[in-house]
């Protein structure tokens, strides 16, 4: 087998390794945190069945039903409910099932926004006009849960980001070494194919 055939097989093998590395880099491995995230998602789902203010449950806040209008719900409460449902529950479940790094990023970003909006939702219920109920146990539980969920998604995403950066650096170094080796080989071949100096002076 010639050197060119060996080089071709090595390049094909290296290409397969790089493809596998890229696939792995697009995935997450939450480990124990995946189990914690799953529990937090179920807690968020359960919080929608609890009262968010007075007798108005979380599902009623989302769909403005069963006395939601009479409770004088402000916009932050509805926005927080939908952000929690879409990102805290929906994208978190998708990220856990597919293990896609991009979906984990979306779940992290949405949960972070939901945490901030949750503060406004609680504040809006505490400053509501007299005669209207304050924040319910469901609202408090969902707000605390989404904050904890944001923390765990941040740890998962950040750990994967470090791995991706390390893999990228390793690929760049390997490419630089291969390029240097190819350049040296081409110079050696050029020297070997160079004809002897026919015009050398005779002593």
C-alpha positions as a printed NumPy array, in Angstrom:
array([[  0.   ,   0.   ,   0.   ],
       [  1.46 ,   3.374,  -1.04 ],
       [  1.887,   6.44 ,   1.138],
       [ -0.916,   8.186,  -0.767],
       [ -3.336,   5.361,   0.075],
       [ -2.3  ,   5.49 ,   3.738],
       [ -2.79 ,   9.264,   3.745],
       [ -6.232,   8.912,   2.128],
       [ -7.374,   6.372,   4.709],
       [ -6.076,   8.547,   7.539],
       [ -7.87 ,  11.62 ,   6.16 ],
       [-11.127,   9.661,   5.882],
       [-10.719,   8.346,   9.428],
       [ -9.967,  11.846,  10.729],
       [-13.025,  13.198,   8.918],
       [-15.217,  10.576,  10.627],
       [-13.754,  11.534,  14.016],
       [-14.395,  15.23 ,  13.393],
       [-17.995,  14.514,  12.347],
       [-18.528,  12.526,  15.546],
       [-17.016,  15.358,  17.595],
       [-19.335,  17.882,  15.978],
       [-22.365,  15.695,  16.707],
       [-21.303,  15.315,  20.331],
       [-20.672,  19.06 ,  20.612],
       [-24.292,  19.742,  19.606],
       [-25.601,  17.55 ,  22.427],
       [-25.752,  17.915,  26.197],
       [-25.158,  15.379,  28.922],
       [-26.994,  16.806,  31.959],
       [-26.344,  13.748,  34.101],
       [-27.875,  14.11 ,  37.557],
       [-29.024,  17.627,  36.69 ],
       [-31.309,  16.13 ,  34.058],
       [-33.204,  14.337,  36.802],
       [-33.393,  17.559,  38.835],
       [-34.644,  19.504,  35.83 ],
       [-37.324,  16.871,  35.201],
       [-38.536,  17.191,  38.801],
       [-38.621,  20.988,  38.496],
       [-40.67 ,  20.733,  35.301],
       [-43.268,  18.592,  37.072],
       [-43.309,  21.063,  39.968],
       [-44.013,  23.863,  37.49 ],
       [-46.848,  21.879,  35.976],
       [-48.285,  21.238,  39.433],
       [-48.037,  24.936,  40.317],
       [-50.539,  25.756,  37.572],
       [-53.151,  23.756,  39.461],
       [-52.589,  25.824,  42.601],
       [-54.077,  29.281,  43.188],
       [-51.918,  32.114,  41.874],
       [-54.065,  34.757,  43.502],
       [-57.172,  34.254,  45.583],
       [-59.104,  31.338,  44.061],
       [-57.677,  31.906,  40.582],
       [-55.439,  29.005,  39.578],
       [-52.519,  29.165,  37.189],
       [-54.518,  27.721,  34.286],
       [-57.157,  30.375,  34.868],
       [-54.484,  33.06 ,  34.691],
       [-53.298,  31.735,  31.335],
       [-56.724,  31.605,  29.729],
       [-58.419,  34.423,  31.691],
       [-61.173,  32.156,  33.03 ],
       [-62.949,  31.442,  36.345],
       [-62.756,  34.848,  37.925],
       [-59.425,  35.962,  36.48 ],
       [-60.909,  39.255,  35.353],
       [-62.543,  39.915,  38.739],
       [-59.177,  39.406,  40.477],
       [-57.721,  42.353,  38.518],
       [-54.821,  40.371,  37.15 ],
       [-52.091,  42.552,  35.682],
       [-50.159,  41.856,  32.501],
       [-47.004,  40.543,  34.28 ],
       [-48.984,  37.662,  35.774],
       [-50.185,  36.468,  32.364],
       [-46.786,  36.984,  30.723],
       [-45.063,  35.094,  33.526],
       [-47.517,  32.211,  33.19 ],
       [-46.949,  31.848,  29.457],
       [-43.16 ,  32.204,  29.71 ],
       [-43.103,  29.559,  32.415],
       [-45.261,  27.191,  30.395],
       [-43.456,  27.658,  27.07 ],
       [-39.841,  27.802,  28.208],
       [-39.795,  26.364,  31.724],
       [-41.941,  23.385,  30.76 ],
       [-42.016,  23.086,  26.96 ],
       [-38.435,  23.781,  25.919],
       [-37.056,  22.132,  29.047],
       [-38.825,  18.897,  28.134],
       [-37.645,  19.147,  24.519],
       [-34.058,  19.756,  25.633],
       [-34.144,  16.771,  27.986],
       [-35.654,  14.451,  25.384],
       [-33.512,  15.511,  22.396],
       [-30.408,  16.518,  24.42 ],
       [-29.843,  19.349,  21.958],
       [-27.537,  22.094,  23.168],
       [-29.442,  24.776,  21.228],
       [-32.747,  23.83 ,  22.878],
       [-31.062,  23.945,  26.285],
       [-29.888,  27.467,  25.464],
       [-33.449,  28.485,  24.558],
       [-34.777,  26.938,  27.769],
       [-32.126,  28.823,  29.755],
       [-32.835,  32.18 ,  28.104],
       [-36.606,  31.833,  28.421],
       [-36.41 ,  30.707,  32.034],
       [-34.137,  33.641,  32.872],
       [-36.643,  36.082,  31.382],
       [-39.47 ,  34.293,  33.213],
       [-37.58 ,  34.705,  36.5  ],
       [-37.417,  38.468,  36.018],
       [-41.049,  38.714,  34.923],
       [-42.042,  36.554,  37.898],
       [-40.648,  39.21 ,  40.214],
       [-42.893,  41.762,  38.525],
       [-45.858,  39.389,  38.776],
       [-45.402,  38.945,  42.524],
       [-44.867,  42.674,  42.987],
       [-48.012,  43.485,  40.984],
       [-50.085,  41.252,  43.291],
       [-48.549,  42.802,  46.399],
       [-49.379,  46.324,  45.21 ],
       [-52.859,  45.537,  43.888],
       [-55.733,  47.793,  44.886],
       [-57.472,  47.156,  48.191],
       [-60.092,  44.437,  48.091],
       [-58.176,  42.188,  45.665],
       [-56.164,  39.123,  46.728],
       [-52.37 ,  39.12 ,  46.875],
       [-49.961,  36.547,  45.457],
       [-51.058,  32.951,  45.928],
       [-48.999,  29.924,  46.851],
       [-48.962,  28.708,  43.24 ],
       [-47.393,  31.935,  42.012],
       [-44.703,  31.862,  44.694],
       [-43.868,  28.196,  44.04 ],
       [-43.691,  28.65 ,  40.28 ],
       [-41.486,  31.733,  40.598],
       [-39.001,  30.042,  42.939],
       [-39.019,  26.9  ,  40.792],
       [-38.262,  28.755,  37.577],
       [-35.346,  30.533,  39.298],
       [-33.886,  27.193,  40.383],
       [-34.524,  25.808,  36.895],
       [-32.611,  28.72 ,  35.368],
       [-29.655,  27.979,  37.637],
       [-29.482,  24.315,  36.639],
       [-29.85 ,  25.043,  32.914],
       [-27.068,  27.605,  33.206],
       [-24.758,  24.987,  34.727],
       [-25.597,  22.457,  32.009],
       [-25.15 ,  24.925,  29.149],
       [-21.955,  26.411,  30.556],
       [-20.317,  23.015,  31.073],
       [-21.133,  22.075,  27.485],
       [-19.794,  25.43 ,  26.25 ],
       [-16.438,  24.735,  27.92 ],
       [-16.283,  21.316,  26.257],
       [-17.085,  22.836,  22.862],
       [-14.374,  25.474,  23.197],
       [-11.816,  22.833,  24.174],
       [-12.804,  20.641,  21.217],
       [-12.558,  23.589,  18.823],
       [ -9.085,  24.456,  20.134],
       [ -7.966,  20.84 ,  19.752],
       [ -9.252,  20.725,  16.166],
       [ -7.436,  23.968,  15.311],
       [ -4.164,  22.62 ,  16.715],
       [ -4.557,  19.332,  14.836],
       [ -5.272,  21.211,  11.603],
       [ -2.226,  23.426,  12.122],
       [  0.009,  20.389,  12.749],
       [ -1.344,  18.628,   9.673],
       [ -0.822,  21.715,   7.551],
       [  2.773,  22.061,   8.763],
       [  3.4  ,  18.363,   8.101],
       [  1.97 ,  18.651,   4.582],
       [  4.169,  21.659,   3.86 ],
       [  7.311,  19.882,   5.082],
       [  6.463,  16.766,   3.056],
       [  6.002,  18.858,  -0.084],
       [  9.408,  20.527,   0.465],
       [ 11.082,  17.142,   0.982],
       [  9.529,  15.753,  -2.191],
       [ 10.671,  18.822,  -4.089],
       [ 14.242,  18.323,  -2.907],
       [ 14.188,  14.628,  -3.825],
       [ 12.893,  15.3  ,  -7.339],
       [ 15.41 ,  18.094,  -7.964],
       [ 17.974,  16.961, -10.605],
       [ 21.683,  17.029,  -9.71 ],
       [ 23.678,  20.088, -10.686],
       [ 25.031,  19.298, -14.091],
       [ 27.135,  22.418, -14.306],
       [ 29.357,  21.662, -11.329],
       [ 32.954,  22.687, -12.049],
       [ 35.54 ,  19.916, -12.302],
       [ 38.6  ,  20.331, -10.072]])
